[in-house]
GROMACS .gro file of C-alpha atoms in nm:
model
  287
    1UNK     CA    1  -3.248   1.033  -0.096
    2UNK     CA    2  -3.095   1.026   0.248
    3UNK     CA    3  -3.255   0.804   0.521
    4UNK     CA    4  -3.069   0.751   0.841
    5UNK     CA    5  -2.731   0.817   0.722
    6UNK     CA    6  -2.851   0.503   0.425
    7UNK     CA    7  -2.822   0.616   0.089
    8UNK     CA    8  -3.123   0.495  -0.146
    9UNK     CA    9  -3.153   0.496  -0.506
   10UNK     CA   10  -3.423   0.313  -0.705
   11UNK     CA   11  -3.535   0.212  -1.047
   12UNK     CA   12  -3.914   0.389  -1.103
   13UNK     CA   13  -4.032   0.019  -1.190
   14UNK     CA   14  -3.915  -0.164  -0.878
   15UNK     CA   15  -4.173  -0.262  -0.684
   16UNK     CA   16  -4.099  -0.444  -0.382
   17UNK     CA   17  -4.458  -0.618  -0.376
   18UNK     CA   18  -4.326  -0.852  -0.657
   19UNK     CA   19  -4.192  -1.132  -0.423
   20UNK     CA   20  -3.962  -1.365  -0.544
   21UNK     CA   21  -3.846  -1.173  -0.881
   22UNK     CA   22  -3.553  -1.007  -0.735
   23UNK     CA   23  -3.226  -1.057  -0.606
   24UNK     CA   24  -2.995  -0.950  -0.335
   25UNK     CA   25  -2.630  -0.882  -0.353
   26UNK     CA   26  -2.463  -0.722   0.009
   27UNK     CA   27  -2.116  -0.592   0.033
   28UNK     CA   28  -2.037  -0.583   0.431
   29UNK     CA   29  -1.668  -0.430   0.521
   30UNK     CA   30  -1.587  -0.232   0.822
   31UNK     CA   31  -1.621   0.101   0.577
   32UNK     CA   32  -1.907   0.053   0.426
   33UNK     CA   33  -2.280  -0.135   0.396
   34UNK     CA   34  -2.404  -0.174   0.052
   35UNK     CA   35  -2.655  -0.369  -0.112
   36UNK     CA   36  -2.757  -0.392  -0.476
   37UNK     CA   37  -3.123  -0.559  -0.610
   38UNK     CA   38  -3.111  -0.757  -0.930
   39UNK     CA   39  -3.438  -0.788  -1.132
   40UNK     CA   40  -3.439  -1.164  -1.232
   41UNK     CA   41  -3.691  -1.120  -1.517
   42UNK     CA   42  -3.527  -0.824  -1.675
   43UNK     CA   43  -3.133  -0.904  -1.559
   44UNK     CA   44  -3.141  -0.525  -1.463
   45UNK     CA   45  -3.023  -0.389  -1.142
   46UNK     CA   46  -3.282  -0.179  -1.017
   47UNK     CA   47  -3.181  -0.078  -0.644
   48UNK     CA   48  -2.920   0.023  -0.464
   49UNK     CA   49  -2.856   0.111  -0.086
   50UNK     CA   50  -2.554   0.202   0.155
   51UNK     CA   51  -2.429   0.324   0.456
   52UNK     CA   52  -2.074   0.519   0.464
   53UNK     CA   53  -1.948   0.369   0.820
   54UNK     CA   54  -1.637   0.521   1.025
   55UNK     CA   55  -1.406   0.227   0.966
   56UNK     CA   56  -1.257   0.264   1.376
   57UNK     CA   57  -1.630   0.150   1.490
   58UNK     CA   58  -1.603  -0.082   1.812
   59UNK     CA   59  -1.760  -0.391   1.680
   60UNK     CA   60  -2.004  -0.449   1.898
   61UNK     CA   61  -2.148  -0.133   1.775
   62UNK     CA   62  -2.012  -0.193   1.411
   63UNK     CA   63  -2.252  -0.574   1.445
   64UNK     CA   64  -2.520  -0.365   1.574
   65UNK     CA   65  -2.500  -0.150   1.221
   66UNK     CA   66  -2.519  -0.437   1.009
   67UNK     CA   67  -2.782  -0.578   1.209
   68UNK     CA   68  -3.022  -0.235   1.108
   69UNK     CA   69  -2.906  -0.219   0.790
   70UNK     CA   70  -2.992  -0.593   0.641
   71UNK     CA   71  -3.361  -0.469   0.852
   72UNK     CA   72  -3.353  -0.203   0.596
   73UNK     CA   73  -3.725  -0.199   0.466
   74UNK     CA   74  -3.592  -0.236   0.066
   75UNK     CA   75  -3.402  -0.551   0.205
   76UNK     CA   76  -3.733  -0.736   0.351
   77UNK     CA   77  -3.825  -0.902   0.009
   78UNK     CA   78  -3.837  -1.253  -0.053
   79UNK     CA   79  -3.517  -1.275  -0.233
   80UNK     CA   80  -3.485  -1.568  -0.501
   81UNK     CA   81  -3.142  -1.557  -0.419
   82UNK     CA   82  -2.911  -1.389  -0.206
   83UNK     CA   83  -2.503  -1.321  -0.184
   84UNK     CA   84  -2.318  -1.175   0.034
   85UNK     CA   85  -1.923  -1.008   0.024
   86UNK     CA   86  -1.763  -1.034   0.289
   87UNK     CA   87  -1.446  -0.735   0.260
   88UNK     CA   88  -1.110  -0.895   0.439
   89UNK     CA   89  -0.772  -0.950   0.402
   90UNK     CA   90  -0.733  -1.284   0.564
   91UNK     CA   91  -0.774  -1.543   0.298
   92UNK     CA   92  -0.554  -1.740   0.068
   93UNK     CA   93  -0.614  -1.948  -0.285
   94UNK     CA   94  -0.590  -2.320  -0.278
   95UNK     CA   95  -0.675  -2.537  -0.596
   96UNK     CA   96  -0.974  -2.767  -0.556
   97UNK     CA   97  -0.803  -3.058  -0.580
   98UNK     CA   98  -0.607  -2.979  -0.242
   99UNK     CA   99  -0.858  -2.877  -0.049
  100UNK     CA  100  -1.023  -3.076   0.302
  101UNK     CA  101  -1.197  -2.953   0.547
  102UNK     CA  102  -0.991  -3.110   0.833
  103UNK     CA  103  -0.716  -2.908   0.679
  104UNK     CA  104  -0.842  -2.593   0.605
  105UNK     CA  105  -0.679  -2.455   0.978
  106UNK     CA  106  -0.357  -2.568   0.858
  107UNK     CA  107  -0.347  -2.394   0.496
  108UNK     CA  108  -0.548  -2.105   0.678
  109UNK     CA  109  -0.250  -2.063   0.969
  110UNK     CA  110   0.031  -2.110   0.683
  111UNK     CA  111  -0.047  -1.703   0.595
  112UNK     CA  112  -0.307  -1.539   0.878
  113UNK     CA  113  -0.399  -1.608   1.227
  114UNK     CA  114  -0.709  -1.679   1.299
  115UNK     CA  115  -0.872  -1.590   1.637
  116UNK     CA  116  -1.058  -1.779   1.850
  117UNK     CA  117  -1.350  -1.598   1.737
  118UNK     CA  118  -1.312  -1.621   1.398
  119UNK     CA  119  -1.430  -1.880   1.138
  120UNK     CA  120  -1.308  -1.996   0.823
  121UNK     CA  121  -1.522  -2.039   0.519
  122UNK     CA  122  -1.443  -2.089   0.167
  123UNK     CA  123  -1.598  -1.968  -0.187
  124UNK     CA  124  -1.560  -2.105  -0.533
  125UNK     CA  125  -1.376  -1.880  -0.745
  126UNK     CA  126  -1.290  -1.870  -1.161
  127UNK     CA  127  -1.575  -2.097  -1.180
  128UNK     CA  128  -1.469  -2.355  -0.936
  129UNK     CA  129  -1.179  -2.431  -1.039
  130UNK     CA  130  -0.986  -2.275  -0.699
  131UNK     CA  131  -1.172  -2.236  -0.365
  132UNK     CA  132  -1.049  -1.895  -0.152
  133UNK     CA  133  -1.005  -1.966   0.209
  134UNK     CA  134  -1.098  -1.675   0.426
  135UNK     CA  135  -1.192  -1.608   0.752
  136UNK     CA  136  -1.466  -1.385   0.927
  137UNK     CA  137  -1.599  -1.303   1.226
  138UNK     CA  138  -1.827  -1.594   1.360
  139UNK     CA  139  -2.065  -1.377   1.489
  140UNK     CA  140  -2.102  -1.123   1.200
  141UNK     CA  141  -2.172  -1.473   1.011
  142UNK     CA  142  -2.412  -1.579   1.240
  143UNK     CA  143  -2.645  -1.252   1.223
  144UNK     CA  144  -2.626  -1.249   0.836
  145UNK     CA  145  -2.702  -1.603   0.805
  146UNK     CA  146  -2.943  -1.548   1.023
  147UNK     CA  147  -3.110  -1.276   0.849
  148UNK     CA  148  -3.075  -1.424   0.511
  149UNK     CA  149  -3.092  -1.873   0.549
  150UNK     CA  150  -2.959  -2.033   0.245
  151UNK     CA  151  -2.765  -1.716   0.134
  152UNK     CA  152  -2.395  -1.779  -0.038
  153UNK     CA  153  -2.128  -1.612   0.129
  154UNK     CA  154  -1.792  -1.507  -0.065
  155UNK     CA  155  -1.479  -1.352   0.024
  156UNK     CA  156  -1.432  -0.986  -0.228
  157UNK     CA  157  -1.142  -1.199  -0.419
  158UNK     CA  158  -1.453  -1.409  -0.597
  159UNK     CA  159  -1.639  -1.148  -0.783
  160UNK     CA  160  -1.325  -0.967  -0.862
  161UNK     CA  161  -1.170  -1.257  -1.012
  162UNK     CA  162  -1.460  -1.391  -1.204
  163UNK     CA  163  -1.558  -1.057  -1.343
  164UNK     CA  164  -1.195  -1.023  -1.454
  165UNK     CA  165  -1.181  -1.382  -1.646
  166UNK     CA  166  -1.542  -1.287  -1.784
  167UNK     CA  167  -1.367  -0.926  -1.954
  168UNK     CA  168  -1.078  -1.107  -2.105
  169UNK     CA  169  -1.255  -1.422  -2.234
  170UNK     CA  170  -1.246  -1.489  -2.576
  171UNK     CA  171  -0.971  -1.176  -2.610
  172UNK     CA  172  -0.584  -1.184  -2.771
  173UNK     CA  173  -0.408  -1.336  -2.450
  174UNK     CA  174  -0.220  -1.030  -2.314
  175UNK     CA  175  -0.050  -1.024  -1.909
  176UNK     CA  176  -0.320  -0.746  -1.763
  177UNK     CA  177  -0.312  -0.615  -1.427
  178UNK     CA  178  -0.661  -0.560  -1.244
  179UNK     CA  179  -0.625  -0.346  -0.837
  180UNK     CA  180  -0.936  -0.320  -0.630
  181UNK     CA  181  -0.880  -0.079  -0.372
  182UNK     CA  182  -1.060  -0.084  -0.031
  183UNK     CA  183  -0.960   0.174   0.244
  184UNK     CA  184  -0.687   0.057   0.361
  185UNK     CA  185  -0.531  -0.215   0.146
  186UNK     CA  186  -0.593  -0.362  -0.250
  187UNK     CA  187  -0.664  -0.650  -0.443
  188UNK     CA  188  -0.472  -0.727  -0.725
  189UNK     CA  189  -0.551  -1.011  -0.983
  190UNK     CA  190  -0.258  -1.077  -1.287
  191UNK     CA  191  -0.410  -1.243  -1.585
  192UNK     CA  192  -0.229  -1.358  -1.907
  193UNK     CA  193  -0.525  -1.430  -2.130
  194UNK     CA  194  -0.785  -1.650  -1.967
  195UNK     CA  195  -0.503  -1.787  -1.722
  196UNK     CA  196  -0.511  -1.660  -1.379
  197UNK     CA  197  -0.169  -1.579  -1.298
  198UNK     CA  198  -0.177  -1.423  -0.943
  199UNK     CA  199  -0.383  -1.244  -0.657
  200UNK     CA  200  -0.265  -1.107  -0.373
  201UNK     CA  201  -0.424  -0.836  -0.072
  202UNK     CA  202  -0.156  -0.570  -0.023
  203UNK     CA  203  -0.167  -0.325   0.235
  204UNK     CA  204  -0.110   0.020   0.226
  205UNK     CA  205  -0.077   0.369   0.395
  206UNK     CA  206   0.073   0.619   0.176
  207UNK     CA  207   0.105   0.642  -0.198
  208UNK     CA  208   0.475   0.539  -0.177
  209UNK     CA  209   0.338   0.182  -0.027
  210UNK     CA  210   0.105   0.167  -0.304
  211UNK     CA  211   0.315   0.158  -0.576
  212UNK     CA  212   0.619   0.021  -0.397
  213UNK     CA  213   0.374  -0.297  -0.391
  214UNK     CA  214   0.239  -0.223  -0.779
  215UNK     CA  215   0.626  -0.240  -0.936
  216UNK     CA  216   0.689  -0.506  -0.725
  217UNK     CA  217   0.481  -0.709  -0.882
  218UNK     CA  218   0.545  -0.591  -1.222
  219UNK     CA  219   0.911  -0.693  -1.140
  220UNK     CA  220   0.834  -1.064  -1.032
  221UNK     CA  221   0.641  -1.094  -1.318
  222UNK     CA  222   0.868  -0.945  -1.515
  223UNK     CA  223   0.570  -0.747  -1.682
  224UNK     CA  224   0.651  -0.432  -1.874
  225UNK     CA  225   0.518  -0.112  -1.751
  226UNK     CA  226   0.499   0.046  -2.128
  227UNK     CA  227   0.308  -0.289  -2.223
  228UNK     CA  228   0.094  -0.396  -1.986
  229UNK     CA  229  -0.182  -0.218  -1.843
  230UNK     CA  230  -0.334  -0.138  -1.541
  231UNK     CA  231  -0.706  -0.154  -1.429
  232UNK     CA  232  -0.831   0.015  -1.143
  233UNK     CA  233  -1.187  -0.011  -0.921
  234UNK     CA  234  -1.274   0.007  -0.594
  235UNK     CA  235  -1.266   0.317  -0.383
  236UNK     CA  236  -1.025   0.517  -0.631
  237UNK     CA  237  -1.107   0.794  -0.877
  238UNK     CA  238  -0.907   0.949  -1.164
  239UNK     CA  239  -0.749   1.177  -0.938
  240UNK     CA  240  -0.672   0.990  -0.645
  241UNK     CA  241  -0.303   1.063  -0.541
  242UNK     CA  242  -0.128   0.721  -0.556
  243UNK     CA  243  -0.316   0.658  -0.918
  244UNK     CA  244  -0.183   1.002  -1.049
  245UNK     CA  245   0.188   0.891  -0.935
  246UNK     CA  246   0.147   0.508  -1.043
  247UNK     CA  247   0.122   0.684  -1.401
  248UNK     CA  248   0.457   0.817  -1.331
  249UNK     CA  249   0.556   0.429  -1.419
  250UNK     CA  250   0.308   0.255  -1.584
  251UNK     CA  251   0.198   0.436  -1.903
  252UNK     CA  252  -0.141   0.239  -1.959
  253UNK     CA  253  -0.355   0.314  -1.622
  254UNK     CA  254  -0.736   0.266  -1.670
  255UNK     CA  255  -1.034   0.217  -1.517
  256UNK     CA  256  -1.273  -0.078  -1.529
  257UNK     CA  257  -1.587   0.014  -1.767
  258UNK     CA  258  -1.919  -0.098  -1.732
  259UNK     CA  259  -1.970  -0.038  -2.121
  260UNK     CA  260  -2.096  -0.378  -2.210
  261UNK     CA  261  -2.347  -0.425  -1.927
  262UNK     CA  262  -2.509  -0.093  -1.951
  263UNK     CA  263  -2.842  -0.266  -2.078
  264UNK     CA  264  -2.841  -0.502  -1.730
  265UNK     CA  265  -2.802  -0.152  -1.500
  266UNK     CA  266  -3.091   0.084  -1.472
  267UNK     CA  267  -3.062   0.438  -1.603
  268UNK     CA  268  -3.102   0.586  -1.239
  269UNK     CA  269  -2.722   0.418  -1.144
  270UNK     CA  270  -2.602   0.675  -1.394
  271UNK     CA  271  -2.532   0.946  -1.079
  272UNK     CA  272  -2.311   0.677  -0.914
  273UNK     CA  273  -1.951   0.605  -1.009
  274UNK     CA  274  -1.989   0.233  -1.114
  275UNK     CA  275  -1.617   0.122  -1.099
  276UNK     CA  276  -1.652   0.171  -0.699
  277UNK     CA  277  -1.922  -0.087  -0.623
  278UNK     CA  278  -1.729  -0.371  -0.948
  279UNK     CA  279  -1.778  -0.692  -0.660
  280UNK     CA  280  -2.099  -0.647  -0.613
  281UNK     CA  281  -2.227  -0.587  -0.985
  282UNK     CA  282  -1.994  -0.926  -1.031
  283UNK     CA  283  -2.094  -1.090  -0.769
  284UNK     CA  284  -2.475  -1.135  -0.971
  285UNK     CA  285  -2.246  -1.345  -1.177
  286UNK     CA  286  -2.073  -1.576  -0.930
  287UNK     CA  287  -2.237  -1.896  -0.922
   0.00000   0.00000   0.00000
């Protein structure tokens, strides 16, 4: 159903009476609000909710969005837990062992420039074992943390990452390439087995960009485009234009499958196109 411009989709059994037996997961990026429910007793996801936004929004009027859409009546439950993604390409991977707060402006500055109103945060990511530096705005963190005390804020690199190590665990160690795409630039994480090998936010405007960036990698890498494959999620589908001529190159393009966690997504997700929304169903998983 369509409220408001907010798409809503429910499980029959979720009742939002039941306080304390759900969870929230929130996507917030300058194209799009979204927010999944998690059923802790069942492990099922049983609600969903967005709001398509025009990207070239004036913030104040962008804020104002986010501000009515976390007042969204399905997001006034008691949550027993709640995480939030922030989308943005300023951020940067530091092992734990290097990272201190008093430096984080320095390692921050080495790649982005943060603004006077910005704010960095970090997120563990791959289980702890690397914290992503990342920036937001400090008053889109306010009202969210504001809204939602105690919740855990992460940049999009986290659930991608983890959800990435968690599909190739216990699997023949193979170099596999993983792209989330958002609008206007892409994710991608390298993996050789259970070893994270690289991730990186590329930007893009025309197909040509895309896959300039793609072989790139696969160059530096020195990964084999007959080999190794490619993994796509985010706002792509089969027939997007820059996947139909990155399979001019790489003969193994895919996209990520939600095969072995059908059981922990209700039947009524089945009219949505899973591999769009892969951070937040991951982002249940990020500790």
């Amino acid at each position: 159903m369509i409220d408001n411009n907010i798409k809503i989709i429910k499980d029959a059994r979720f009742d939002s009476r039941n306080a304390g037996k759900f969870e929230l997961a929130l996507n917030i990026s300058r194209c799009s609000l979204t927010a999944m429910i998690n059923d802790v007793e069942s492990n099922k996801i049983v609600c969903f909710v967005e709001q398509v936004l025009d990207e070239f929004t004036p913030f104040d009027e962008y804020c104002e969005m986010v501000m009515n859409f976390i007042a969204h009546d399905s997001l006034q439950i008691p949550f027993s837990r709640v995480r939030v993604v922030l989308v943005t390409t300023k951020s940067t991977l530091v092992p734990e062992s290097l990272i201190d707060p008093q430096n984080n402006s320095l390692l921050m500055g080495l790649n982005h420039d943060v603004e006077e109103v910005e704010e960095i945060l970090t997120c563990n990511v791959k289980n702890g074992s690397i914290l992503c530096l990342f920036v937001t705005n400090a008053w889109l963190k306010k009202i969210i943390v504001a809204k939602f005390p105690g919740c855990t804020i992460f940049h999009q690199c986290a659930p991608l990452i983890d959800g990435v190590m968690i599909s190739v665990k216990n699997k023949v160690a193979r170099k596999k390439v993983f792209v989330n795409v958002e609008n206007e630039f892409f994710d991608l994480v390298v993996v050789n087995g259970e070893n994270l090998l690289l991730h990186n936010t590329f930007p893009f405007q025309t197909d040509t960009d895309f896959v300039f960036y793609l072989m790139s990698v696969f160059e530096q890498l020195k990964l084999n485009p007959q080999v190794n494959e490619v993994t796509f999620s985010g706002n792509v589908d089969y027939d997007s234009s820059f996947v139909i001529l990155s399979r001019r190159f790489v003969k193994n393009v895919n996209f990520v499958s939600f095969t072995d966690e059908k059981e922990h997504i209700s039947y009524a997700f089945d009219v949505l196109k899973l591999h769009k929304y892969v951070n937040l169903v991951n982002v249940f998983k990020c500790e």
